[in-house]
Tab-separated table of N, CA and C in Angstrom:
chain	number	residue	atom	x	y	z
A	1	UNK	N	0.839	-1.181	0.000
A	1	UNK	CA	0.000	0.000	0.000
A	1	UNK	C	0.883	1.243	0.000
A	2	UNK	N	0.194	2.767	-0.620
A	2	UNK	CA	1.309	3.484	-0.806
A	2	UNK	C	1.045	4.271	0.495
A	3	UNK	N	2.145	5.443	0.766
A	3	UNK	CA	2.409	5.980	1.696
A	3	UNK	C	2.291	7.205	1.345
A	4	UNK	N	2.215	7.243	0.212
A	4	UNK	CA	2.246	9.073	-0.420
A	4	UNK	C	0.944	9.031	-0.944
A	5	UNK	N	0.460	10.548	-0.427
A	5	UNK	CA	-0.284	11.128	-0.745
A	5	UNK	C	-0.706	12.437	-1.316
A	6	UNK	N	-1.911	12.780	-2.656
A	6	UNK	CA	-2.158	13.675	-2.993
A	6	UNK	C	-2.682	14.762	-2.199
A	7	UNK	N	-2.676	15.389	-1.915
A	7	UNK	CA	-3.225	17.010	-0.951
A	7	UNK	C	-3.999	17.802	-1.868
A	8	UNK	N	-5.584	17.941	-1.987
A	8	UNK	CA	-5.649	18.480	-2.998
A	8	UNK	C	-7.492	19.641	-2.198
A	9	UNK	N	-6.832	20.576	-1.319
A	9	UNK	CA	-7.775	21.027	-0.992
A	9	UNK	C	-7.770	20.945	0.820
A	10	UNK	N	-8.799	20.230	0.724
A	10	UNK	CA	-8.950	19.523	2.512
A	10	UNK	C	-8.931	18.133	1.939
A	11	UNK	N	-8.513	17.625	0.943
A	11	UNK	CA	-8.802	16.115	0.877
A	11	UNK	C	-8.099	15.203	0.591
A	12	UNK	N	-7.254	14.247	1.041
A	12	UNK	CA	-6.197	13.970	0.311
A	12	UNK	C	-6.647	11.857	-0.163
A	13	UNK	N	-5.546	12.228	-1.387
A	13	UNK	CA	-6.169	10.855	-1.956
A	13	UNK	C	-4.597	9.900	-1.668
A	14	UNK	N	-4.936	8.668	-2.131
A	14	UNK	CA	-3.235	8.120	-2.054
A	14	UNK	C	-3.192	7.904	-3.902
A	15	UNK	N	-1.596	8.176	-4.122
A	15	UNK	CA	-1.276	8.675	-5.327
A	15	UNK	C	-0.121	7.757	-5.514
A	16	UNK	N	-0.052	6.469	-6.436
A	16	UNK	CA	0.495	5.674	-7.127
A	16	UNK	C	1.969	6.975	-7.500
A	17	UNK	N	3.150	6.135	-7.960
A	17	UNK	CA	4.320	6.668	-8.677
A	17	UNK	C	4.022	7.013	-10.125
A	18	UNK	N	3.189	6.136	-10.815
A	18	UNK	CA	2.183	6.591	-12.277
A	18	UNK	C	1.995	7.395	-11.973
A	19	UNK	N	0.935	7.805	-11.066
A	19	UNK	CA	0.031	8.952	-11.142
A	19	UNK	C	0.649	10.215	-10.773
A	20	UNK	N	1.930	9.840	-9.975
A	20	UNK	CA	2.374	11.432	-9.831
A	20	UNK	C	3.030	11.840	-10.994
A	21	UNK	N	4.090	10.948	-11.786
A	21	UNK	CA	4.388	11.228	-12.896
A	21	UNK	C	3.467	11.824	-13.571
A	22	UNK	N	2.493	11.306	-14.244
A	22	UNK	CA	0.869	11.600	-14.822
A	22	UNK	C	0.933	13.365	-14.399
A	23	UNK	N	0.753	13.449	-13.200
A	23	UNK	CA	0.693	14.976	-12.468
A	23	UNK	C	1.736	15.669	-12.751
A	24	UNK	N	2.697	15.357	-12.736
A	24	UNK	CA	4.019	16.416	-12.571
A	24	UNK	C	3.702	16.674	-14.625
A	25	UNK	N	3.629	15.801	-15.287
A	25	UNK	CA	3.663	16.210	-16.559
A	25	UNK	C	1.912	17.252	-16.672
A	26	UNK	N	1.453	17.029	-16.123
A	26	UNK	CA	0.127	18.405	-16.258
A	26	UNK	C	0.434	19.386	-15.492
A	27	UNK	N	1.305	18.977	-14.429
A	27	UNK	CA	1.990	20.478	-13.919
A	27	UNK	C	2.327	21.599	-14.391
A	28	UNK	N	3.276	20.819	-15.645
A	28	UNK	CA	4.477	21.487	-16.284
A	28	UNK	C	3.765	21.853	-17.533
A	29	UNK	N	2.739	21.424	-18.032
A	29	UNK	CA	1.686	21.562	-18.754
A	29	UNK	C	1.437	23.129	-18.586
A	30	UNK	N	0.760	23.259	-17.404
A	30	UNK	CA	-0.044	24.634	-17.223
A	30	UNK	C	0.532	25.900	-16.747
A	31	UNK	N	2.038	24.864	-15.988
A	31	UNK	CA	2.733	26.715	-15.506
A	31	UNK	C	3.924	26.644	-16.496
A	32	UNK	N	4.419	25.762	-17.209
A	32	UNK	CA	5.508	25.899	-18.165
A	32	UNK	C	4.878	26.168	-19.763
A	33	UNK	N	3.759	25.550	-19.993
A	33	UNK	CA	3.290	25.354	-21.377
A	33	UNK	C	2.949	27.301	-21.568
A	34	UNK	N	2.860	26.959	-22.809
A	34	UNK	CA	1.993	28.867	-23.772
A	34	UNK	C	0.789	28.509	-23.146
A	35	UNK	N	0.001	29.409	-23.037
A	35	UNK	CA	-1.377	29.336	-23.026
A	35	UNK	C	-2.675	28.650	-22.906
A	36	UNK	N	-2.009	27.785	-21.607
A	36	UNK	CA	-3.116	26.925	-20.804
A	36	UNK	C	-3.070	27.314	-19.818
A	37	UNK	N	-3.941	28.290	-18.753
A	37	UNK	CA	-4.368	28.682	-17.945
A	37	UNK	C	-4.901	27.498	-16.431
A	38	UNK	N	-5.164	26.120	-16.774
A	38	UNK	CA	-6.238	25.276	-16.564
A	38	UNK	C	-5.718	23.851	-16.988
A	39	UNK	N	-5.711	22.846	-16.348
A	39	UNK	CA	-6.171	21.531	-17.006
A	39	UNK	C	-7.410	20.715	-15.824
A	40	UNK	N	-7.741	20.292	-16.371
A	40	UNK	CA	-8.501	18.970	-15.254
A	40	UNK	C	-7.638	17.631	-15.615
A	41	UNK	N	-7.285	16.932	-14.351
A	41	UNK	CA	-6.823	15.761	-14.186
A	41	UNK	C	-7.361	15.061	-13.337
A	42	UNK	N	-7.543	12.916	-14.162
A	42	UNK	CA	-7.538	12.254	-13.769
A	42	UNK	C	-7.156	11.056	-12.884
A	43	UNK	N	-7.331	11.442	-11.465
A	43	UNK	CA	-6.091	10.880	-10.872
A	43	UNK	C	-6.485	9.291	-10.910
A	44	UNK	N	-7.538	9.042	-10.880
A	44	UNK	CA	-7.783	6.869	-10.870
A	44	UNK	C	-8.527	7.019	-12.801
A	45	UNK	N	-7.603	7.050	-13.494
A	45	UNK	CA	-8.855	6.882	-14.648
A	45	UNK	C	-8.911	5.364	-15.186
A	46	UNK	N	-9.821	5.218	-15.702
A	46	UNK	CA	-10.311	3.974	-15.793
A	46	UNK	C	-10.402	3.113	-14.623
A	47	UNK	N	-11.081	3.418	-13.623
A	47	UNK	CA	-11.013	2.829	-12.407
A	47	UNK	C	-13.344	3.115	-12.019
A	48	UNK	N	-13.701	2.556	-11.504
A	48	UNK	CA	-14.709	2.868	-10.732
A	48	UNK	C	-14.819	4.036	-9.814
A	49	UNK	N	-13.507	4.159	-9.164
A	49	UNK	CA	-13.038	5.671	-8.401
A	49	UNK	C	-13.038	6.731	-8.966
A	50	UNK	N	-13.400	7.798	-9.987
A	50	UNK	CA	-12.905	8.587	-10.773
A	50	UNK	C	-12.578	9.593	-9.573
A	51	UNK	N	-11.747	10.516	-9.771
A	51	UNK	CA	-10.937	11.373	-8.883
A	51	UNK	C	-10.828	12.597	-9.990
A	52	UNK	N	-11.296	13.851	-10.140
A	52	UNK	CA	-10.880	14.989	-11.333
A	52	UNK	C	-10.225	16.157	-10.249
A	53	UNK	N	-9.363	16.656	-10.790
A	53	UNK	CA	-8.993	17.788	-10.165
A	53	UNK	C	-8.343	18.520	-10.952
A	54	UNK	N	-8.498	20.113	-10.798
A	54	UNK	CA	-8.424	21.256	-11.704
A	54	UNK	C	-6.793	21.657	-10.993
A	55	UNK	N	-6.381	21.469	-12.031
A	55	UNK	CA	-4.482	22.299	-11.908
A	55	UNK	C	-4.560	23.391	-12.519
A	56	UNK	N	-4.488	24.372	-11.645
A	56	UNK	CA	-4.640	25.946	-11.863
A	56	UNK	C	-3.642	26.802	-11.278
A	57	UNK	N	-3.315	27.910	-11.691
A	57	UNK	CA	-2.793	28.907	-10.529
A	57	UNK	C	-3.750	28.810	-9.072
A	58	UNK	N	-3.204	28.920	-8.103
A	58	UNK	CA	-3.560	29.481	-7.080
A	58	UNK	C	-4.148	28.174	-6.495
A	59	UNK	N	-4.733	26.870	-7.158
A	59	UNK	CA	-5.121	25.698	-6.516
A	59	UNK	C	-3.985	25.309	-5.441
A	60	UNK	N	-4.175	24.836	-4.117
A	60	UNK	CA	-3.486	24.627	-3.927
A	60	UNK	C	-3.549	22.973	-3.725
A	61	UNK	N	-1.960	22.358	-4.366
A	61	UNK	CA	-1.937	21.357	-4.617
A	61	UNK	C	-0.440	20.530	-3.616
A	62	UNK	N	-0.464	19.495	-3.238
A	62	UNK	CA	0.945	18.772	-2.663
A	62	UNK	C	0.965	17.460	-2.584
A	63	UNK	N	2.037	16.617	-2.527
A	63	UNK	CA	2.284	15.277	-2.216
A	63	UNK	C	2.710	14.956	-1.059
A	64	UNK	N	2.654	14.558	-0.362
A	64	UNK	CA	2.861	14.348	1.057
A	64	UNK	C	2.935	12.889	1.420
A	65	UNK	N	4.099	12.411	2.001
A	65	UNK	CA	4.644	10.947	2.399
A	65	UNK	C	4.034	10.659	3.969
A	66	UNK	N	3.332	9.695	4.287
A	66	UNK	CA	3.349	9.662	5.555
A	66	UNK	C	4.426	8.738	6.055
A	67	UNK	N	4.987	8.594	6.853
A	67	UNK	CA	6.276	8.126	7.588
A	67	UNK	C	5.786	6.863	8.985
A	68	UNK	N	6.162	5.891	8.607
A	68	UNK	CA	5.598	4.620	10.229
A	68	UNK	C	6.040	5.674	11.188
């Protein structure tokens, strides 16, 4: 089971090594790319879980490890 987790608000999800990869490339998407202001991301896709969350300025977003 993983130990890291997404922070995305007040809510945090647990976030596979895929999925942060997945994230860090929509990261870099919206504050490195021309003229995307915005993305929505899927953090379980193709799963029964769907999880969407908006990567924006000012969202505040983190990964966070919990430690035994």
């Amino acid at each position: 089971m993983s130990n890291r987790y997404l922070r995305y608000g007040d809510q945090r999800y647990i976030i596979s090594k895929e999925a942060e990869a997945r994230l860090h490339r929509s990261l870099a998407a919206v504050y490195d790319g021309p003229g995307r202001s915005h993305e929505w991301f899927n953090l379980y896709p193709g799963t029964e879980a769907p999880c969407r969350i908006l990567i924006a300025p000012g969202v505040p977003i983190t990964i966070e490890e919990l430690l035994d």
